[in-house]
Short mmCIF file of C-alpha atoms (C1' of nucleotides) in Angstrom, two decimals:
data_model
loop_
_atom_site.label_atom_id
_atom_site.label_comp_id
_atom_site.label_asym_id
_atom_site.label_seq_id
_atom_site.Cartn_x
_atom_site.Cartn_y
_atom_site.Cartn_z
CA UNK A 1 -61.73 -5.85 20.42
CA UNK A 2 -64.73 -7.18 18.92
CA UNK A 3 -67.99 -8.36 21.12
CA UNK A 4 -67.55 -11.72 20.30
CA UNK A 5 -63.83 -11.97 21.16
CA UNK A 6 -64.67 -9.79 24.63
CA UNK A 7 -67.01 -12.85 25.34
CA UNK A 8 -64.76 -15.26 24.59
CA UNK A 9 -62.04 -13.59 27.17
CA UNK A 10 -64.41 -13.54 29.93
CA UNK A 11 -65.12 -17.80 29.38
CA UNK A 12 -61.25 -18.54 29.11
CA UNK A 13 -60.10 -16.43 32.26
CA UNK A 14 -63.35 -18.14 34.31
CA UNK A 15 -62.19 -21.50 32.72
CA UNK A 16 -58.11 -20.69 33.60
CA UNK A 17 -59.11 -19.53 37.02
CA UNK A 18 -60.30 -22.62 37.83
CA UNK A 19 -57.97 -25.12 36.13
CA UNK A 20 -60.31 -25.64 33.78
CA UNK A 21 -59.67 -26.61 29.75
CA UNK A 22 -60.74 -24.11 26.65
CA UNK A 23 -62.33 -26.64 24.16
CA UNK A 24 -63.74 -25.49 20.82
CA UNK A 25 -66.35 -26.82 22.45
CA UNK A 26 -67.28 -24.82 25.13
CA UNK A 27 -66.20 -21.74 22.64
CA UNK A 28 -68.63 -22.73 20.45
CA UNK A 29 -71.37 -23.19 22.48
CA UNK A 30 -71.03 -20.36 24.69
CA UNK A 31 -70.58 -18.10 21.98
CA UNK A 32 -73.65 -19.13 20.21
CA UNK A 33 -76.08 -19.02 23.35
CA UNK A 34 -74.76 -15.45 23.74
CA UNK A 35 -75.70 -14.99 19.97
CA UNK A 36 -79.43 -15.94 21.11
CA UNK A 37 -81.93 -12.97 21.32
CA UNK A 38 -83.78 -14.80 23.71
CA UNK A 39 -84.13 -18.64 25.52
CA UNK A 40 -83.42 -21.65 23.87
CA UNK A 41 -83.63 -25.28 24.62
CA UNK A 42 -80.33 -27.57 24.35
CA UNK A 43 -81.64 -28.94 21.28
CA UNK A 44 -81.90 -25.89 19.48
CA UNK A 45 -78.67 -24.61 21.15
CA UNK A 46 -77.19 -27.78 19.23
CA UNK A 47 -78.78 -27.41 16.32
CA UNK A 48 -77.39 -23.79 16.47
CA UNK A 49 -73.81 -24.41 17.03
CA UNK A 50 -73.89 -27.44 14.60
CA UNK A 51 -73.08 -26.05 11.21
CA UNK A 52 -69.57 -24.15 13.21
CA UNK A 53 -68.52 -27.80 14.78
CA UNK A 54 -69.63 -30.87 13.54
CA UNK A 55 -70.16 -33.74 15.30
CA UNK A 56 -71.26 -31.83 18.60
CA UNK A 57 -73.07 -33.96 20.85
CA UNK A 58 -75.97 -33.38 23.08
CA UNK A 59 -74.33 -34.65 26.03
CA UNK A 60 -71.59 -32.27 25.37
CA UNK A 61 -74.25 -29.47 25.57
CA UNK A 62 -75.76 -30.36 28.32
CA UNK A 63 -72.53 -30.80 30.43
CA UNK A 64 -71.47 -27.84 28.76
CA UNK A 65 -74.86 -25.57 30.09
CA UNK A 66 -74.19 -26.88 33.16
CA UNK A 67 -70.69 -25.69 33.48
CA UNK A 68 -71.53 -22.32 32.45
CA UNK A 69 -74.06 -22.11 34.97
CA UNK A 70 -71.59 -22.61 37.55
CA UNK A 71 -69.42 -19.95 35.64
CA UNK A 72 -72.32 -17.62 36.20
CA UNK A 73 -72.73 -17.18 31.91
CA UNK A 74 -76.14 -18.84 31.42
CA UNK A 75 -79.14 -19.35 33.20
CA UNK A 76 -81.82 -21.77 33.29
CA UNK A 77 -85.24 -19.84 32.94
CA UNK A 78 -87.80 -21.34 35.51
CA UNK A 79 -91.22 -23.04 34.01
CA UNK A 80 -93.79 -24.58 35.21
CA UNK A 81 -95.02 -27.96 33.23
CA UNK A 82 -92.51 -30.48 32.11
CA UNK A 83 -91.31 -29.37 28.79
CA UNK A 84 -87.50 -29.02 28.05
CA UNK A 85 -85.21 -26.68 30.31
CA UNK A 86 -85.13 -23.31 28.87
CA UNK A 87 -81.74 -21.85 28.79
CA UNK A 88 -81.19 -18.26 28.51
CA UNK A 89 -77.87 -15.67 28.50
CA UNK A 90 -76.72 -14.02 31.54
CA UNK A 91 -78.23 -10.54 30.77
CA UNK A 92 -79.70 -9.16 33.54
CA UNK A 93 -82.27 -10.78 35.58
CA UNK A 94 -86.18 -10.50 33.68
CA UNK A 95 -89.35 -11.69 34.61
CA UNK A 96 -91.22 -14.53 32.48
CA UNK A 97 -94.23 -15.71 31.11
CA UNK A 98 -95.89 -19.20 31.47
CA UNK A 99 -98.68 -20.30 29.68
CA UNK A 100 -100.81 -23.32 31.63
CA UNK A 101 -101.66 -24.64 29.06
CA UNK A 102 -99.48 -25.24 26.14
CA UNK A 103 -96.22 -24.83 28.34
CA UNK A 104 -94.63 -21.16 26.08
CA UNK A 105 -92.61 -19.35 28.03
CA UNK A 106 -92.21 -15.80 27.11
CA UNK A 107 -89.79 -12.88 28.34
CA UNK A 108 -91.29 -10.30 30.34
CA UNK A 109 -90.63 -6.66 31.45
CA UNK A 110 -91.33 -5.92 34.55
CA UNK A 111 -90.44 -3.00 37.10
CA UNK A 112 -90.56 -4.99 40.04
CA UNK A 113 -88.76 -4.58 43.48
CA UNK A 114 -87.62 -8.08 44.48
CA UNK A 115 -85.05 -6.96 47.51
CA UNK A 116 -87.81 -8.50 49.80
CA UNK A 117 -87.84 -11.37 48.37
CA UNK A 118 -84.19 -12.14 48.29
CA UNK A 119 -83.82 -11.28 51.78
CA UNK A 120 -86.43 -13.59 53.08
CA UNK A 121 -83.86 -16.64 50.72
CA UNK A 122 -81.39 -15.54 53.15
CA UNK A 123 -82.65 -15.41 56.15
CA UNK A 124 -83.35 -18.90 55.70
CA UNK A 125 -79.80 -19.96 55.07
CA UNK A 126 -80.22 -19.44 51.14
CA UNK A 127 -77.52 -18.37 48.92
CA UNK A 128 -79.54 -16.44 46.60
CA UNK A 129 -78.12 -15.36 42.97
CA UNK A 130 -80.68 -13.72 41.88
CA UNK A 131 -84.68 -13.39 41.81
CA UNK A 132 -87.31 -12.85 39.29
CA UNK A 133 -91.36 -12.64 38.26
CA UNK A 134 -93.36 -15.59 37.10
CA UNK A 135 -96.91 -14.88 35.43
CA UNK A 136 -98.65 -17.52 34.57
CA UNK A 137 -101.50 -17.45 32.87
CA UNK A 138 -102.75 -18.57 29.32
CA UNK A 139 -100.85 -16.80 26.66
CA UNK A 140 -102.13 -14.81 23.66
CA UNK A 141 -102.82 -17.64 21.72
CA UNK A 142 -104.25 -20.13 24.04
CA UNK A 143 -106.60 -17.48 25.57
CA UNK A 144 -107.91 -16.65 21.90
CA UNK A 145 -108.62 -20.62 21.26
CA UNK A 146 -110.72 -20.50 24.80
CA UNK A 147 -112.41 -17.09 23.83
CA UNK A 148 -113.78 -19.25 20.41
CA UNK A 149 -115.00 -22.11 22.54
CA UNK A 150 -117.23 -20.18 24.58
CA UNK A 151 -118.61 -17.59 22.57
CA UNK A 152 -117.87 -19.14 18.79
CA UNK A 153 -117.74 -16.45 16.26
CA UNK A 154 -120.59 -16.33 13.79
CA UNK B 1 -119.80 -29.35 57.88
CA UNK B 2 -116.16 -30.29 57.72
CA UNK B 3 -113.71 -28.75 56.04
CA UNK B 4 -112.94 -32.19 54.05
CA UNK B 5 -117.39 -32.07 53.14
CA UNK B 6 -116.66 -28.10 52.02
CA UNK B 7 -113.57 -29.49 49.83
CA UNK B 8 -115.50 -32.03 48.31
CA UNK B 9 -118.85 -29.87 47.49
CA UNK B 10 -116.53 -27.71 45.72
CA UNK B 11 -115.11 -30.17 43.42
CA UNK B 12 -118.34 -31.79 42.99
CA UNK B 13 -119.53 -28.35 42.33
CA UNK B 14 -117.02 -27.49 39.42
CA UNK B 15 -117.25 -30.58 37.66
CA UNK B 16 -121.13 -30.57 37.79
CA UNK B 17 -120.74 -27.04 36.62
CA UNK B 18 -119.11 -28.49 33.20
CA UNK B 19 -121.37 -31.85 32.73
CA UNK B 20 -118.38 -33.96 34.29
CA UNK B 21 -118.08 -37.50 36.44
CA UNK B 22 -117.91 -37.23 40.31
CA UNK B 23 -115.21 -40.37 40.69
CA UNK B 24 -114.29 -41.99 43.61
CA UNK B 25 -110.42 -41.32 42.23
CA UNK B 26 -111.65 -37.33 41.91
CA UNK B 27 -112.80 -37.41 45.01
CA UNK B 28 -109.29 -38.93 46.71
CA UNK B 29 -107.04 -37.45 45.03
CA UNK B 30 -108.28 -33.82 45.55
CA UNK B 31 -108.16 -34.44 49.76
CA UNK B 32 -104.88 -36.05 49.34
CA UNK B 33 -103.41 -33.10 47.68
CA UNK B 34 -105.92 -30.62 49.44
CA UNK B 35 -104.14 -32.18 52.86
CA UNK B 36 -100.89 -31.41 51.80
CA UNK B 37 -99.04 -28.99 53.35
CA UNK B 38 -96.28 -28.04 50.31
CA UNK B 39 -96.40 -28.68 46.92
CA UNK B 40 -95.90 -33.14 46.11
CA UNK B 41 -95.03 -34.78 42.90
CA UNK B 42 -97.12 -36.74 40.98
CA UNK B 43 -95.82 -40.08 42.27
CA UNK B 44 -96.27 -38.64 46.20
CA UNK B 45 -99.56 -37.88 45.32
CA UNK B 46 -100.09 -41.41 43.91
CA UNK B 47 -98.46 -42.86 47.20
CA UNK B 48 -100.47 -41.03 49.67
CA UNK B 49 -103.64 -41.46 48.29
CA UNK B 50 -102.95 -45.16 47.04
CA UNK B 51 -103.71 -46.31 50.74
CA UNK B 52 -107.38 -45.09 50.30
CA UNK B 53 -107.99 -46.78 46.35
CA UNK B 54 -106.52 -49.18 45.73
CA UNK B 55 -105.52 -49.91 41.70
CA UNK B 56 -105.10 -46.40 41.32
CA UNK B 57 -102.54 -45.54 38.67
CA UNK B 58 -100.19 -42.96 37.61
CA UNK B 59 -102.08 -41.78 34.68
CA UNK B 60 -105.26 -40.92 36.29
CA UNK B 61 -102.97 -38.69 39.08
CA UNK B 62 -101.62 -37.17 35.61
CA UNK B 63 -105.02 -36.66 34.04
CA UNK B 64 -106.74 -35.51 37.39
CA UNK B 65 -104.33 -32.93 38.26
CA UNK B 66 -104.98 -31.57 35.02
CA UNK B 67 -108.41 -31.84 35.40
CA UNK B 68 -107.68 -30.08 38.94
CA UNK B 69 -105.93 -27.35 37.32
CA UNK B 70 -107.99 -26.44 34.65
CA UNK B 71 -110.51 -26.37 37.84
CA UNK B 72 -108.60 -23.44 39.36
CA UNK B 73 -108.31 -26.32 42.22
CA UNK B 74 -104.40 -27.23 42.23
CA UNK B 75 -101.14 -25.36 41.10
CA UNK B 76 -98.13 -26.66 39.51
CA UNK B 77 -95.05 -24.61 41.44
CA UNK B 78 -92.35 -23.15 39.06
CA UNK B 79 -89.11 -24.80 39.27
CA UNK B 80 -86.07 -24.32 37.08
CA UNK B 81 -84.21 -27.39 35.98
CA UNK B 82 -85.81 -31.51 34.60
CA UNK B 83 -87.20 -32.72 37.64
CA UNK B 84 -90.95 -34.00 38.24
CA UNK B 85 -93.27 -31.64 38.29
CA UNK B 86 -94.89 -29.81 41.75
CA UNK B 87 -98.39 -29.81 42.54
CA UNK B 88 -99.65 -27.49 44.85
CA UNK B 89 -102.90 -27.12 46.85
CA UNK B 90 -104.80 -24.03 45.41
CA UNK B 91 -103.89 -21.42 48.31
CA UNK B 92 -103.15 -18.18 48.13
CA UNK B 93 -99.87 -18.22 45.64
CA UNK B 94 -96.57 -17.62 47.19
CA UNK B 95 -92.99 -17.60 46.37
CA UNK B 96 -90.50 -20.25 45.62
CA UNK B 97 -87.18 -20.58 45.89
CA UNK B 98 -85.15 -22.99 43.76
CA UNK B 99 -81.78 -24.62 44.06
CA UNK B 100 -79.55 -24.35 41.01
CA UNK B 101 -77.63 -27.40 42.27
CA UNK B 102 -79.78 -29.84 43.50
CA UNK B 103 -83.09 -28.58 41.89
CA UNK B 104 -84.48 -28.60 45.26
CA UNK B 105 -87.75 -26.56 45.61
CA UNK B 106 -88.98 -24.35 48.89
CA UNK B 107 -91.86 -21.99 49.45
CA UNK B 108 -90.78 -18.78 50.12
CA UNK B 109 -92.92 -15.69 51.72
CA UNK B 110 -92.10 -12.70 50.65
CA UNK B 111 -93.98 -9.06 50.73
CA UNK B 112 -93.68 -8.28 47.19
CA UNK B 113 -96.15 -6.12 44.82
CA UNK B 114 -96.58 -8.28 41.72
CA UNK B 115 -99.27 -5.93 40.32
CA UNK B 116 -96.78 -4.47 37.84
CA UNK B 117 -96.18 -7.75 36.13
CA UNK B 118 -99.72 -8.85 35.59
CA UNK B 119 -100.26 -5.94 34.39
CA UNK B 120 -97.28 -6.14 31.83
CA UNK B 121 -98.87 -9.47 30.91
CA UNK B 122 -102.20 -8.03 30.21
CA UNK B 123 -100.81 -5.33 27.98
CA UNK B 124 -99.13 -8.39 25.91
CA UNK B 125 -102.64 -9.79 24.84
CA UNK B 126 -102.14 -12.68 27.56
CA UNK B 127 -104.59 -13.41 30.32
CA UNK B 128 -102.74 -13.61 33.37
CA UNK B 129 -104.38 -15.56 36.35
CA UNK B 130 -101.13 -15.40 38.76
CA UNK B 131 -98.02 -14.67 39.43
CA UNK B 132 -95.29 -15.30 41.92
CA UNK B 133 -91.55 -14.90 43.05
CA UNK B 134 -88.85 -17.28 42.29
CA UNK B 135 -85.62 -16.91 43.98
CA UNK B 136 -82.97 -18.86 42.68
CA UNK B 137 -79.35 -19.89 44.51
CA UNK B 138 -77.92 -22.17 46.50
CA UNK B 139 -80.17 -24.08 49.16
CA UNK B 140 -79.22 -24.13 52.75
CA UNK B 141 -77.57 -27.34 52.31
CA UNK B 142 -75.55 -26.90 49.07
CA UNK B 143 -74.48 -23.53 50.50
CA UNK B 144 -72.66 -25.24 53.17
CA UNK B 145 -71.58 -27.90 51.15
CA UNK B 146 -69.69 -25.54 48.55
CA UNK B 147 -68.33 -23.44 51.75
CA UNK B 148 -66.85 -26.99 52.92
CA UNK B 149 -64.98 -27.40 49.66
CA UNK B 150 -63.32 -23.75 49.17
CA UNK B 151 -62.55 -23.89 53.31
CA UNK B 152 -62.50 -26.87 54.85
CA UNK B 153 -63.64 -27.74 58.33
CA UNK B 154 -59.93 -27.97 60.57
"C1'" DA C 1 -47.26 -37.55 28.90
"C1'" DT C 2 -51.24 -37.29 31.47
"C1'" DG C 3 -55.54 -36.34 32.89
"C1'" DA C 4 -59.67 -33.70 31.45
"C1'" DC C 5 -63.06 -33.66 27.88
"C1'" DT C 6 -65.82 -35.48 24.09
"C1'" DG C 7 -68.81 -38.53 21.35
"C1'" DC C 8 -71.44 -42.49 21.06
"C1'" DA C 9 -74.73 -45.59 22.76
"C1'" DA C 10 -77.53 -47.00 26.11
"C1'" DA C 11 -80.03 -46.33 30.40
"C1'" DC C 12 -83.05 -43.65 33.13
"C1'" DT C 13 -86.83 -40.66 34.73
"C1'" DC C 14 -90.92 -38.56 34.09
"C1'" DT C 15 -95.01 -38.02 31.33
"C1'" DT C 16 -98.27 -39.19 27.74
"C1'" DT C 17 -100.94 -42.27 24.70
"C1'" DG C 18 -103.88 -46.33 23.07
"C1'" DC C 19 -107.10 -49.38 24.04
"C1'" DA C 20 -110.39 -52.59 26.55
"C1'" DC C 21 -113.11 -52.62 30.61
"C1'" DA C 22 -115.72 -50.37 34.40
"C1'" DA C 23 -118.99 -47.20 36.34
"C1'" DC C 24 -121.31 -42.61 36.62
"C1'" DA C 25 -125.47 -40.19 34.94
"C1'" DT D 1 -127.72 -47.48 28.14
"C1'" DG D 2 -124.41 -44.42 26.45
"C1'" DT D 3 -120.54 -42.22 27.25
"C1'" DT D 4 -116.94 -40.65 30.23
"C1'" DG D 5 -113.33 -42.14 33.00
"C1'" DT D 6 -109.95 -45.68 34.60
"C1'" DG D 7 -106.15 -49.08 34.61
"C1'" DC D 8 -102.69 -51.38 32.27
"C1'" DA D 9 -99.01 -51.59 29.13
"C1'" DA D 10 -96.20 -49.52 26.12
"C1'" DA D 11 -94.32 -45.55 23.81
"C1'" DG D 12 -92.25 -40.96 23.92
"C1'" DA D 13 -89.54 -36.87 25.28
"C1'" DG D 14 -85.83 -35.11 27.64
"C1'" DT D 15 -81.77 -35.82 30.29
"C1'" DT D 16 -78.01 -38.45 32.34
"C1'" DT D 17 -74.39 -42.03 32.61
"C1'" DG D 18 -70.46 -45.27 31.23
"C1'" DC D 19 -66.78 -45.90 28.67
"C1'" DA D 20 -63.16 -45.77 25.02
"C1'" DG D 21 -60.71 -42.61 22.46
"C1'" DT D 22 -59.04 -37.61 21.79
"C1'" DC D 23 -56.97 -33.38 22.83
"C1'" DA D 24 -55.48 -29.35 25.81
"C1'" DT D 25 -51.95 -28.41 28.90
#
DNA sequence: ATGACTGCAAACTCTTTGCACAACA
DNA sequence: TGTTGTGCAAAGAGTTTGCAGTCAT
């Protein structure tokens, strides 16, 4: 059994368990946020799965993300700013990067324990799913463009 | 001296520091959010400091926090998900916890070592200046609302 | 056959921009 | 007095909603 078609499985039995329909749709779109190396926004995601179903709408695609959220197959990654939602595939919980100034958010690796963290969610009556690292910061780019303001090169 | 005086000779300080205005709206709108106990949007910001300026608009909160921010004065919390924006009063940073369902967002303590994934930031060329926990999950009160539907109260 | 799902269009929320006037330095 | 900063109005980006028609079951 190919990758793709072991992905596809795993969406219809969460669909069928809960009553739910298997659309091209939600085929599509599932597989091709799985096909992402890293986050995407729900435009992109639509420009993405376009070209394999045409006439995809972003509505679908954003109903769509937020059913397989509740299927437990995508995330949203968290940001700080108010630029699109970033959306990323299930893969295993990683830490992030969030520039303060122009908004990037990058993936980061981090060997962090976050147990403590996830205990103090539910002690206060949280259901936490899972936890990660934020850095923010200015990223590569944004701290070179400060470096030349205050010290211009000659 | 107060603590409000010490506030505002700090601001005053920074902005002197960089040749800018001392403005009646700087001035407000850094006690309003420096008097907030969690993190506000931009419109709470606007309403509690509205009482004390009259005329004052939603674009100068946006282009003061900014301001505020680039003064290492005022944090925007991380959220996941297209809501408005937090602001948060400088302090020490801290964790959050977000709701996947309602987008709700709640400061979290937590004892966790974070030192690994500034570091991890550093080696990446970026220039870190923070970094925090987010916890993601169901809130209190969507937890009990989703244990209502798959066992209902007799 | 029937109800869930989709696509389209329009509404909505939050944030940013452009420009004339006000006010700090 | 010369800019910087503000307020107003309008535009823009991103997301959500309503509804008629389509399609999975």
């Amino acid at each position: 059994m190919t990758d793709t078609a072991a992905q596809d499985e795993l969406l219809i039995a969460r669909l069928r368990e809960r009553g739910l329909r298997v659309t091209a749709q939600r085929l599509v779109l599932h597989r091709a946020i799985r096909g992402m190396s890293e986050h995407a926004t729900a435009e992109e995601i639509l420009t993405t799965a376009s070209p394999l179903l045409p006439n995809l709408s972003l509505p679908t695609v954003y109903s769509t993300l937020e059913l397989l959220e509740e299927l437990d197959l995508v995330r949203r990654a968290p940001g700080i700013g108010s630029g699109p939602v970033l959306y990323e595939p299930r893969p295993e919980p990683h830490g992030h990067f969030a520039c303060r100034r122009c908004g990037r958010v990058e993936d980061l690796d981090a060997d962090v324990d976050l147990g403590p963290a996830v205990a103090a969610a539910g002690a206060a009556r949280m259901a936490p799913d899972g936890a990660e690292v934020v850095v923010t910061g200015l990223c590569a780019q944004c701290a070179a463009e400060s470096a030349a303001v205050s010290s211009p090169t000659p």
